[in-house]
PDB file of C-alpha atoms and ligand atoms in Angstrom:
ATOM      1  CA  MET A  17    -189.895 -82.909 -56.512  1.00 84.00           C
ATOM      2  CA  THR A  18    -187.557 -85.729 -57.529  1.00 89.00           C
ATOM      3  CA  SER A  19    -186.503 -87.796 -54.558  1.00 91.00           C
ATOM      4  CA  THR A  20    -183.371 -87.052 -52.579  1.00 94.00           C
ATOM      5  CA  SER A  21    -183.369 -90.702 -51.501  1.00 95.00           C
ATOM      6  CA  LEU A  22    -180.270 -92.785 -52.194  1.00 96.00           C
ATOM      7  CA  LYS A  23    -182.093 -96.064 -51.616  1.00 95.00           C
ATOM      8  CA  GLY A  24    -180.452 -98.871 -53.581  1.00 94.00           C
ATOM      9  CA  LYS A  25    -177.469 -96.734 -54.602  1.00 97.00           C
ATOM     10  CA  VAL A  26    -173.930 -97.952 -53.971  1.00 98.00           C
ATOM     11  CA  MET A  27    -171.341 -95.347 -53.005  1.00 98.00           C
ATOM     12  CA  ASP A  28    -167.587 -95.361 -52.373  1.00 98.00           C
ATOM     13  CA  VAL A  29    -166.205 -92.568 -50.159  1.00 97.00           C
ATOM     14  CA  THR A  30    -162.421 -92.218 -49.996  1.00 97.00           C
ATOM     15  CA  GLY A  31    -161.077 -91.045 -46.656  1.00 95.00           C
ATOM     16  CA  GLY A  32    -164.506 -91.937 -45.332  1.00 91.00           C
ATOM     17  CA  ALA A  33    -163.542 -93.180 -41.879  1.00 88.00           C
ATOM     18  CA  THR A  34    -163.076 -89.720 -40.341  1.00 89.00           C
ATOM     19  CA  GLY A  35    -163.934 -86.041 -40.764  1.00 94.00           C
ATOM     20  CA  ILE A  36    -166.006 -84.876 -43.716  1.00 97.00           C
ATOM     21  CA  GLY A  37    -165.804 -88.328 -45.341  1.00 96.00           C
ATOM     22  CA  ALA A  38    -167.404 -89.987 -42.322  1.00 93.00           C
ATOM     23  CA  ALA A  39    -170.195 -87.405 -42.342  1.00 95.00           C
ATOM     24  CA  ILE A  40    -170.776 -88.029 -46.060  1.00 96.00           C
ATOM     25  CA  ALA A  41    -171.008 -91.777 -45.391  1.00 94.00           C
ATOM     26  CA  LYS A  42    -173.465 -91.149 -42.564  1.00 92.00           C
ATOM     27  CA  SER A  43    -175.716 -88.772 -44.547  1.00 95.00           C
ATOM     28  CA  ALA A  44    -175.689 -91.109 -47.546  1.00 95.00           C
ATOM     29  CA  ALA A  45    -176.458 -94.197 -45.459  1.00 93.00           C
ATOM     30  CA  LEU A  46    -179.322 -92.356 -43.766  1.00 91.00           C
ATOM     31  CA  ALA A  47    -180.616 -91.516 -47.233  1.00 94.00           C
ATOM     32  CA  GLY A  48    -180.544 -95.260 -47.985  1.00 93.00           C
ATOM     33  CA  ALA A  49    -177.207 -95.832 -49.742  1.00 95.00           C
ATOM     34  CA  ASN A  50    -174.877 -98.777 -49.236  1.00 95.00           C
ATOM     35  CA  VAL A  51    -171.543 -97.081 -48.599  1.00 95.00           C
ATOM     36  CA  ILE A  52    -167.966 -98.359 -48.613  1.00 95.00           C
ATOM     37  CA  VAL A  53    -165.336 -96.209 -46.944  1.00 94.00           C
ATOM     38  CA  ASP A  54    -161.632 -96.855 -47.267  1.00 91.00           C
ATOM     39  CA  TYR A  55    -159.093 -96.649 -44.496  1.00 81.00           C
ATOM     40  CA  VAL A  56    -155.314 -96.723 -44.444  1.00 76.00           C
ATOM     41  CA  VAL A  57    -153.993 -96.071 -41.019  1.00 68.00           C
ATOM     42  CA  ASN A  58    -156.625 -97.213 -38.590  1.00 70.00           C
ATOM     43  CA  PRO A  59    -158.587-100.363 -39.411  1.00 70.00           C
ATOM     44  CA  GLN A  60    -160.080-100.597 -35.899  1.00 75.00           C
ATOM     45  CA  GLN A  61    -161.398 -97.062 -36.060  1.00 71.00           C
ATOM     46  CA  ALA A  62    -162.898 -97.654 -39.509  1.00 69.00           C
ATOM     47  CA  ALA A  63    -164.522-100.925 -38.463  1.00 71.00           C
ATOM     48  CA  GLN A  64    -165.869 -99.316 -35.292  1.00 73.00           C
ATOM     49  CA  PHE A  65    -167.249 -96.412 -37.274  1.00 71.00           C
ATOM     50  CA  ALA A  66    -169.010 -98.719 -39.732  1.00 71.00           C
ATOM     51  CA  HIS A  67    -170.333-100.811 -36.850  1.00 71.00           C
ATOM     52  CA  ASN A  68    -171.675 -97.782 -34.951  1.00 69.00           C
ATOM     53  CA  LEU A  69    -173.422 -96.446 -37.978  1.00 67.00           C
ATOM     54  CA  ASN A  70    -175.001 -99.764 -38.826  1.00 64.00           C
ATOM     55  CA  GLU A  71    -176.165-100.250 -35.255  1.00 64.00           C
ATOM     56  CA  TRP A  72    -177.569 -96.770 -35.195  1.00 58.00           C
ATOM     57  CA  ASP A  73    -180.209 -97.232 -37.828  1.00 58.00           C
ATOM     58  CA  ARG A  74    -180.594-100.607 -39.441  1.00 54.00           C
ATOM     59  CA  ARG A  75    -183.538 -99.574 -41.594  1.00 58.00           C
ATOM     60  CA  ASN A  76    -181.406 -97.386 -43.779  1.00 72.00           C
ATOM     61  CA  GLY A  77    -178.303 -98.078 -45.807  1.00 83.00           C
ATOM     62  CA  SER A  78    -175.075 -99.578 -44.577  1.00 87.00           C
ATOM     63  CA  VAL A  79    -171.426 -98.641 -44.194  1.00 87.00           C
ATOM     64  CA  GLU A  80    -168.531-101.065 -44.691  1.00 89.00           C
ATOM     65  CA  ALA A  81    -164.815-100.352 -44.351  1.00 90.00           C
ATOM     66  CA  PHE A  82    -162.187-101.488 -46.889  1.00 93.00           C
ATOM     67  CA  ASP A  83    -158.389-101.282 -46.750  1.00 93.00           C
ATOM     68  CA  ALA A  84    -157.161 -99.026 -49.569  1.00 96.00           C
ATOM     69  CA  ASP A  85    -154.500 -96.348 -49.948  1.00 96.00           C
ATOM     70  CA  VAL A  86    -155.793 -93.853 -52.513  1.00 97.00           C
ATOM     71  CA  SER A  87    -152.287 -92.745 -53.445  1.00 98.00           C
ATOM     72  CA  LYS A  88    -151.930 -96.175 -55.129  1.00 98.00           C
ATOM     73  CA  VAL A  89    -153.859 -96.622 -58.352  1.00 98.00           C
ATOM     74  CA  ALA A  90    -154.331-100.369 -57.799  1.00 98.00           C
ATOM     75  CA  ASP A  91    -155.913 -99.675 -54.393  1.00 98.00           C
ATOM     76  CA  VAL A  92    -158.357 -97.148 -55.839  1.00 98.00           C
ATOM     77  CA  GLN A  93    -159.346 -99.695 -58.472  1.00 98.00           C
ATOM     78  CA  ALA A  94    -159.763-102.293 -55.715  1.00 98.00           C
ATOM     79  CA  LEU A  95    -162.149 -99.940 -53.873  1.00 98.00           C
ATOM     80  CA  VAL A  96    -164.379 -99.798 -56.944  1.00 98.00           C
ATOM     81  CA  ALA A  97    -164.093-103.580 -57.372  1.00 98.00           C
ATOM     82  CA  GLU A  98    -165.125-104.054 -53.727  1.00 97.00           C
ATOM     83  CA  ALA A  99    -168.400-102.178 -54.338  1.00 98.00           C
ATOM     84  CA  VAL A 100    -169.110-104.433 -57.289  1.00 98.00           C
ATOM     85  CA  ARG A 101    -168.148-107.581 -55.351  1.00 98.00           C
ATOM     86  CA  ARG A 102    -170.426-106.695 -52.432  1.00 96.00           C
ATOM     87  CA  TYR A 103    -173.375-105.065 -54.168  1.00 96.00           C
ATOM     88  CA  GLY A 104    -172.974-105.846 -57.866  1.00 98.00           C
ATOM     89  CA  ARG A 105    -172.651-102.205 -58.936  1.00 98.00           C
ATOM     90  CA  LEU A 106    -171.367 -98.711 -58.224  1.00 98.00           C
ATOM     91  CA  ASP A 107    -173.445 -95.525 -58.554  1.00 98.00           C
ATOM     92  CA  VAL A 108    -171.510 -92.781 -56.776  1.00 99.00           C
ATOM     93  CA  PHE A 109    -167.786 -92.284 -56.176  1.00 99.00           C
ATOM     94  CA  VAL A 110    -166.719 -89.555 -53.740  1.00 98.00           C
ATOM     95  CA  ASN A 111    -163.102 -88.380 -53.926  1.00 98.00           C
ATOM     96  CA  ASN A 112    -162.821 -87.067 -50.392  1.00 98.00           C
ATOM     97  CA  ALA A 113    -159.443 -88.209 -49.016  1.00 97.00           C
ATOM     98  CA  GLY A 114    -157.150 -85.256 -48.486  1.00 97.00           C
ATOM     99  CA  ILE A 115    -154.259 -84.024 -46.389  1.00 97.00           C
ATOM    100  CA  GLU A 116    -152.392 -80.761 -45.922  1.00 97.00           C
ATOM    101  CA  THR A 117    -148.927 -79.947 -44.604  1.00 96.00           C
ATOM    102  CA  ARG A 118    -149.330 -76.214 -43.926  1.00 96.00           C
ATOM    103  CA  HIS A 119    -146.000 -75.333 -45.525  1.00 97.00           C
ATOM    104  CA  SER A 120    -145.266 -72.339 -47.712  1.00 97.00           C
ATOM    105  CA  LEU A 121    -143.561 -72.619 -51.088  1.00 98.00           C
ATOM    106  CA  LEU A 122    -140.196 -71.882 -49.477  1.00 98.00           C
ATOM    107  CA  GLU A 123    -140.595 -74.559 -46.804  1.00 97.00           C
ATOM    108  CA  THR A 124    -142.071 -77.373 -48.894  1.00 98.00           C
ATOM    109  CA  THR A 125    -139.925 -80.500 -49.345  1.00 98.00           C
ATOM    110  CA  GLU A 126    -140.136 -82.962 -52.201  1.00 98.00           C
ATOM    111  CA  SER A 127    -141.681 -85.505 -49.870  1.00 98.00           C
ATOM    112  CA  ASP A 128    -144.374 -82.991 -48.696  1.00 97.00           C
ATOM    113  CA  TYR A 129    -145.180 -82.290 -52.319  1.00 98.00           C
ATOM    114  CA  ASP A 130    -145.406 -85.942 -53.350  1.00 98.00           C
ATOM    115  CA  LYS A 131    -147.506 -86.914 -50.347  1.00 98.00           C
ATOM    116  CA  VAL A 132    -150.104 -84.174 -50.737  1.00 98.00           C
ATOM    117  CA  MET A 133    -150.369 -84.436 -54.509  1.00 98.00           C
ATOM    118  CA  SER A 134    -150.529 -88.236 -54.552  1.00 98.00           C
ATOM    119  CA  ILE A 135    -153.424 -88.381 -52.083  1.00 98.00           C
ATOM    120  CA  ASN A 136    -155.352 -85.214 -52.992  1.00 98.00           C
ATOM    121  CA  LEU A 137    -154.962 -85.139 -56.764  1.00 98.00           C
ATOM    122  CA  LYS A 138    -153.509 -88.362 -58.164  1.00 98.00           C
ATOM    123  CA  GLY A 139    -155.899 -90.360 -55.963  1.00 98.00           C
ATOM    124  CA  ALA A 140    -158.855 -88.288 -57.173  1.00 98.00           C
ATOM    125  CA  PHE A 141    -157.832 -88.538 -60.832  1.00 99.00           C
ATOM    126  CA  PHE A 142    -157.553 -92.316 -60.794  1.00 98.00           C
ATOM    127  CA  GLY A 143    -160.620 -92.608 -58.578  1.00 98.00           C
ATOM    128  CA  ALA A 144    -162.622 -90.745 -61.208  1.00 99.00           C
ATOM    129  CA  GLN A 145    -161.128 -92.969 -63.910  1.00 99.00           C
ATOM    130  CA  ALA A 146    -161.897 -96.237 -62.093  1.00 98.00           C
ATOM    131  CA  ALA A 147    -165.445 -95.130 -61.256  1.00 99.00           C
ATOM    132  CA  ALA A 148    -166.159 -93.889 -64.790  1.00 99.00           C
ATOM    133  CA  ARG A 149    -164.906 -97.151 -66.296  1.00 98.00           C
ATOM    134  CA  GLN A 150    -167.259 -99.058 -63.981  1.00 99.00           C
ATOM    135  CA  PHE A 151    -170.292 -96.853 -64.806  1.00 98.00           C
ATOM    136  CA  ILE A 152    -169.617 -97.320 -68.524  1.00 98.00           C
ATOM    137  CA  ALA A 153    -169.182-101.102 -68.132  1.00 98.00           C
ATOM    138  CA  GLN A 154    -172.495-101.267 -66.230  1.00 98.00           C
ATOM    139  CA  GLY A 155    -174.217 -99.098 -68.834  1.00 98.00           C
ATOM    140  CA  THR A 156    -175.736 -96.938 -66.083  1.00 98.00           C
ATOM    141  CA  PRO A 157    -175.503 -93.272 -65.154  1.00 98.00           C
ATOM    142  CA  GLY A 158    -173.090 -92.406 -62.373  1.00 98.00           C
ATOM    143  CA  VAL A 159    -171.949 -89.540 -60.185  1.00 99.00           C
ATOM    144  CA  ILE A 160    -168.411 -88.517 -59.241  1.00 99.00           C
ATOM    145  CA  ILE A 161    -168.148 -85.971 -56.433  1.00 99.00           C
ATOM    146  CA  ASN A 162    -164.828 -84.255 -55.747  1.00 99.00           C
ATOM    147  CA  ILE A 163    -164.439 -82.798 -52.261  1.00 98.00           C
ATOM    148  CA  SER A 164    -162.228 -79.833 -52.912  1.00 98.00           C
ATOM    149  CA  SER A 165    -161.971 -76.660 -50.805  1.00 98.00           C
ATOM    150  CA  VAL A 166    -162.531 -72.928 -51.012  1.00 98.00           C
ATOM    151  CA  HIS A 167    -158.780 -73.080 -51.636  1.00 98.00           C
ATOM    152  CA  GLU A 168    -159.350 -74.458 -55.136  1.00 98.00           C
ATOM    153  CA  ASP A 169    -159.740 -70.758 -55.919  1.00 96.00           C
ATOM    154  CA  TRP A 170    -158.665 -68.811 -52.887  1.00 96.00           C
ATOM    155  CA  PRO A 171    -154.931 -68.706 -52.022  1.00 96.00           C
ATOM    156  CA  MET A 172    -153.950 -69.816 -48.518  1.00 96.00           C
ATOM    157  CA  PRO A 173    -150.460 -68.511 -47.788  1.00 97.00           C
ATOM    158  CA  GLY A 174    -148.474 -71.199 -45.960  1.00 98.00           C
ATOM    159  CA  ASN A 175    -150.420 -74.099 -47.502  1.00 98.00           C
ATOM    160  CA  ALA A 176    -149.042 -74.015 -51.026  1.00 98.00           C
ATOM    161  CA  VAL A 177    -149.224 -77.623 -52.243  1.00 98.00           C
ATOM    162  CA  TYR A 178    -152.663 -78.134 -50.709  1.00 98.00           C
ATOM    163  CA  CYS A 179    -153.999 -75.163 -52.710  1.00 98.00           C
ATOM    164  CA  LEU A 180    -152.265 -76.464 -55.829  1.00 98.00           C
ATOM    165  CA  SER A 181    -153.878 -79.871 -55.393  1.00 98.00           C
ATOM    166  CA  LYS A 182    -157.332 -78.331 -54.918  1.00 98.00           C
ATOM    167  CA  GLY A 183    -156.876 -76.059 -57.932  1.00 98.00           C
ATOM    168  CA  GLY A 184    -156.099 -79.220 -59.899  1.00 98.00           C
ATOM    169  CA  MET A 185    -159.210 -80.863 -58.516  1.00 98.00           C
ATOM    170  CA  ARG A 186    -161.280 -77.905 -59.708  1.00 98.00           C
ATOM    171  CA  MET A 187    -160.107 -78.559 -63.269  1.00 98.00           C
ATOM    172  CA  LEU A 188    -160.502 -82.323 -62.845  1.00 98.00           C
ATOM    173  CA  THR A 189    -164.195 -81.716 -62.077  1.00 99.00           C
ATOM    174  CA  ARG A 190    -164.709 -79.545 -65.134  1.00 98.00           C
ATOM    175  CA  ASN A 191    -162.670 -81.540 -67.632  1.00 98.00           C
ATOM    176  CA  VAL A 192    -164.009 -84.935 -66.692  1.00 98.00           C
ATOM    177  CA  ALA A 193    -167.592 -83.632 -66.558  1.00 99.00           C
ATOM    178  CA  VAL A 194    -167.272 -82.411 -70.133  1.00 98.00           C
ATOM    179  CA  GLU A 195    -165.675 -85.674 -71.278  1.00 98.00           C
ATOM    180  CA  LEU A 196    -168.296 -87.881 -69.629  1.00 98.00           C
ATOM    181  CA  GLY A 197    -171.557 -85.905 -69.730  1.00 98.00           C
ATOM    182  CA  LYS A 198    -172.899 -87.676 -72.816  1.00 98.00           C
ATOM    183  CA  LYS A 199    -172.345 -90.999 -71.074  1.00 98.00           C
ATOM    184  CA  GLY A 200    -174.761 -89.931 -68.321  1.00 98.00           C
ATOM    185  CA  ILE A 201    -172.012 -89.327 -65.786  1.00 99.00           C
ATOM    186  CA  ARG A 202    -172.171 -86.187 -63.629  1.00 99.00           C
ATOM    187  CA  VAL A 203    -169.048 -84.763 -62.009  1.00 99.00           C
ATOM    188  CA  VAL A 204    -169.537 -82.204 -59.250  1.00 99.00           C
ATOM    189  CA  GLY A 205    -167.096 -80.417 -56.961  1.00 99.00           C
ATOM    190  CA  VAL A 206    -167.856 -79.462 -53.370  1.00 99.00           C
ATOM    191  CA  ALA A 207    -165.773 -76.717 -51.759  1.00 98.00           C
ATOM    192  CA  PRO A 208    -166.088 -76.593 -47.982  1.00 98.00           C
ATOM    193  CA  GLY A 209    -164.671 -73.653 -46.018  1.00 98.00           C
ATOM    194  CA  ALA A 210    -163.616 -74.113 -42.409  1.00 96.00           C
ATOM    195  CA  VAL A 211    -164.991 -77.353 -40.957  1.00 97.00           C
ATOM    196  CA  ASN A 212    -164.535 -78.942 -37.551  1.00 96.00           C
ATOM    197  CA  THR A 213    -162.524 -82.020 -38.606  1.00 95.00           C
ATOM    198  CA  PRO A 214    -159.161 -83.638 -37.812  1.00 90.00           C
ATOM    199  CA  ILE A 215    -157.451 -81.599 -40.591  1.00 89.00           C
ATOM    200  CA  ASN A 216    -158.278 -78.496 -38.531  1.00 91.00           C
ATOM    201  CA  THR A 217    -157.455 -79.851 -35.070  1.00 91.00           C
ATOM    202  CA  ASP A 218    -154.910 -77.115 -34.321  1.00 92.00           C
ATOM    203  CA  THR A 219    -157.234 -74.318 -35.406  1.00 93.00           C
ATOM    204  CA  VAL A 220    -160.234 -75.662 -33.519  1.00 93.00           C
ATOM    205  CA  ALA A 221    -158.131 -76.077 -30.343  1.00 95.00           C
ATOM    206  CA  ASP A 222    -157.167 -72.384 -30.396  1.00 95.00           C
ATOM    207  CA  PRO A 223    -160.002 -70.148 -29.093  1.00 95.00           C
ATOM    208  CA  ASP A 224    -158.485 -67.012 -30.685  1.00 96.00           C
ATOM    209  CA  LYS A 225    -158.344 -68.625 -34.116  1.00 94.00           C
ATOM    210  CA  VAL A 226    -161.902 -69.947 -33.742  1.00 95.00           C
ATOM    211  CA  ALA A 227    -163.197 -66.505 -32.721  1.00 96.00           C
ATOM    212  CA  LYS A 228    -161.435 -64.894 -35.700  1.00 94.00           C
ATOM    213  CA  LEU A 229    -162.844 -67.451 -38.113  1.00 94.00           C
ATOM    214  CA  ASN A 230    -166.371 -67.237 -36.715  1.00 96.00           C
ATOM    215  CA  GLU A 231    -166.183 -63.483 -37.090  1.00 96.00           C
ATOM    216  CA  ALA A 232    -165.060 -63.805 -40.728  1.00 95.00           C
ATOM    217  CA  ILE A 233    -167.802 -66.292 -41.669  1.00 97.00           C
ATOM    218  CA  PRO A 234    -171.103 -64.585 -42.597  1.00 97.00           C
ATOM    219  CA  LEU A 235    -173.134 -67.466 -41.121  1.00 98.00           C
ATOM    220  CA  GLY A 236    -171.122 -66.976 -37.918  1.00 97.00           C
ATOM    221  CA  ALA A 237    -169.638 -70.426 -37.240  1.00 97.00           C
ATOM    222  CA  ILE A 238    -167.256 -73.101 -38.483  1.00 97.00           C
ATOM    223  CA  ALA A 239    -169.201 -75.887 -40.231  1.00 98.00           C
ATOM    224  CA  THR A 240    -169.950 -79.243 -38.701  1.00 97.00           C
ATOM    225  CA  PRO A 241    -168.951 -82.194 -40.927  1.00 97.00           C
ATOM    226  CA  GLU A 242    -172.661 -83.075 -41.183  1.00 97.00           C
ATOM    227  CA  GLN A 243    -173.403 -79.738 -42.866  1.00 98.00           C
ATOM    228  CA  ILE A 244    -171.101 -80.823 -45.682  1.00 98.00           C
ATOM    229  CA  GLY A 245    -172.242 -84.472 -45.687  1.00 98.00           C
ATOM    230  CA  ASP A 246    -175.892 -83.505 -46.196  1.00 98.00           C
ATOM    231  CA  VAL A 247    -175.046 -81.381 -49.243  1.00 98.00           C
ATOM    232  CA  VAL A 248    -173.023 -84.231 -50.752  1.00 98.00           C
ATOM    233  CA  ALA A 249    -175.888 -86.693 -50.225  1.00 98.00           C
ATOM    234  CA  PHE A 250    -178.211 -84.286 -52.040  1.00 98.00           C
ATOM    235  CA  LEU A 251    -175.748 -83.823 -54.916  1.00 98.00           C
ATOM    236  CA  ALA A 252    -175.471 -87.598 -55.271  1.00 98.00           C
ATOM    237  CA  SER A 253    -179.249 -87.957 -55.553  1.00 98.00           C
ATOM    238  CA  ASP A 254    -181.470 -87.751 -58.640  1.00 97.00           C
ATOM    239  CA  ALA A 255    -182.775 -84.409 -57.341  1.00 98.00           C
ATOM    240  CA  ALA A 256    -179.458 -82.901 -58.556  1.00 98.00           C
ATOM    241  CA  SER A 257    -179.689 -84.586 -61.985  1.00 98.00           C
ATOM    242  CA  TYR A 258    -178.870 -81.417 -63.995  1.00 98.00           C
ATOM    243  CA  LEU A 259    -175.869 -80.405 -61.948  1.00 98.00           C
ATOM    244  CA  THR A 260    -172.435 -81.085 -63.401  1.00 99.00           C
ATOM    245  CA  ALA A 261    -169.067 -79.467 -64.297  1.00 98.00           C
ATOM    246  CA  THR A 262    -169.173 -77.003 -61.435  1.00 98.00           C
ATOM    247  CA  THR A 263    -168.271 -76.595 -57.788  1.00 98.00           C
ATOM    248  CA  VAL A 264    -170.797 -76.045 -55.023  1.00 98.00           C
ATOM    249  CA  VAL A 265    -169.193 -73.827 -52.385  1.00 98.00           C
ATOM    250  CA  VAL A 266    -170.355 -74.779 -48.866  1.00 98.00           C
ATOM    251  CA  ASP A 267    -168.500 -72.241 -46.735  1.00 98.00           C
ATOM    252  CA  GLY A 268    -171.102 -70.196 -44.854  1.00 98.00           C
ATOM    253  CA  GLY A 269    -170.182 -67.284 -47.138  1.00 98.00           C
ATOM    254  CA  LEU A 270    -166.512 -67.178 -46.047  1.00 97.00           C
ATOM    255  CA  MET A 271    -164.948 -66.795 -49.481  1.00 95.00           C
ATOM    256  CA  GLN A 272    -167.276 -64.029 -50.646  1.00 95.00           C
ATOM    257  CA  ALA A 273    -166.765 -62.164 -47.382  1.00 95.00           C
ATOM    258  CA  SER A 274    -162.997 -62.324 -47.888  1.00 88.00           C
ATOM    259  CA  LEU A 275    -163.409 -60.486 -51.212  1.00 81.00           C
ATOM    260  CA  GLY A 276    -164.722 -57.492 -49.309  1.00 76.00           C
ATOM    261  CA  LEU A 277    -161.656 -57.112 -47.087  1.00 64.00           C
TER     262      LEU A 277
HETATM  263  C1  BGC B  12    -158.380 -76.193 -45.056  1.00 89.61           C
HETATM  264  C2  BGC B  12    -158.424 -75.680 -43.652  1.00 89.61           C
HETATM  265  C3  BGC B  12    -158.849 -74.208 -43.636  1.00 89.61           C
HETATM  266  C4  BGC B  12    -160.112 -74.013 -44.428  1.00 89.61           C
HETATM  267  C5  BGC B  12    -160.578 -72.566 -44.515  1.00 89.61           C
HETATM  268  C6  BGC B  12    -159.685 -75.913 -45.717  1.00 89.61           C
HETATM  269  O1  BGC B  12    -159.640 -76.376 -47.028  1.00 89.61           O
HETATM  270  O2  BGC B  12    -158.160 -77.597 -45.018  1.00 89.61           O
HETATM  271  O3  BGC B  12    -157.163 -75.856 -43.064  1.00 89.61           O
HETATM  272  O4  BGC B  12    -159.086 -73.787 -42.304  1.00 89.61           O
HETATM  273  O5  BGC B  12    -159.939 -74.521 -45.718  1.00 89.61           O
HETATM  274  O6  BGC B  12    -159.555 -71.698 -44.907  1.00 89.61           O
END
């Protein structure tokens, strides 16, 4: 079997200081990658996270934190440039940063809309563009991984703009994969279901909601961030070299089970 190692690979992970992004950084670093995560709000937390991870296992890859706001195109470009400045190259770009407001269509304000779309979709679009330009300039293959959601397909009443942004990300994955395949660039979507992360703090703090979700999930439990991070590390590796233009759903069976309701 082709190796799942990421030794020598350089990876950017947006929104990588917390939640699923932090787990992706951890799995990738354990697989040998040098990872750069961006942070916006909490530089201390990001630095501490990178420090902890590097202390934890020095034989593997590394994690560094970089100040970038993915809703700004120049910042996304700077994140790619930082990988090149530090390590001379970029191999994998993970569009992970995402927020949700949990508002329905009727409740959504213009500022809700702009905030969610600029981080979840505009950030991902220009992240893919900056990464692809770098891969092409290097003359090497590259991988772009878009962390979407089961809600790229599955409506979530009361979370309208979030679902819209993830539906857009689904098409971003497919369109860009078709545009860039011949250049040796793979583009893969990952659609987690319910995961124990800061985006779900309210749900996870409510035992009734947790029990209902666990009941609805065929594998019986909300995912840990690591269960998503490990899949992303695999998808970034050469062992997934024929996988592109599609979304890998990592939801414990939740979406399929919902079809049977
Ligand atoms: C959303 C969560 C939700 C989960 C499952 C995720 O994309 O961010 O709020 O619990 O999907 O529905």
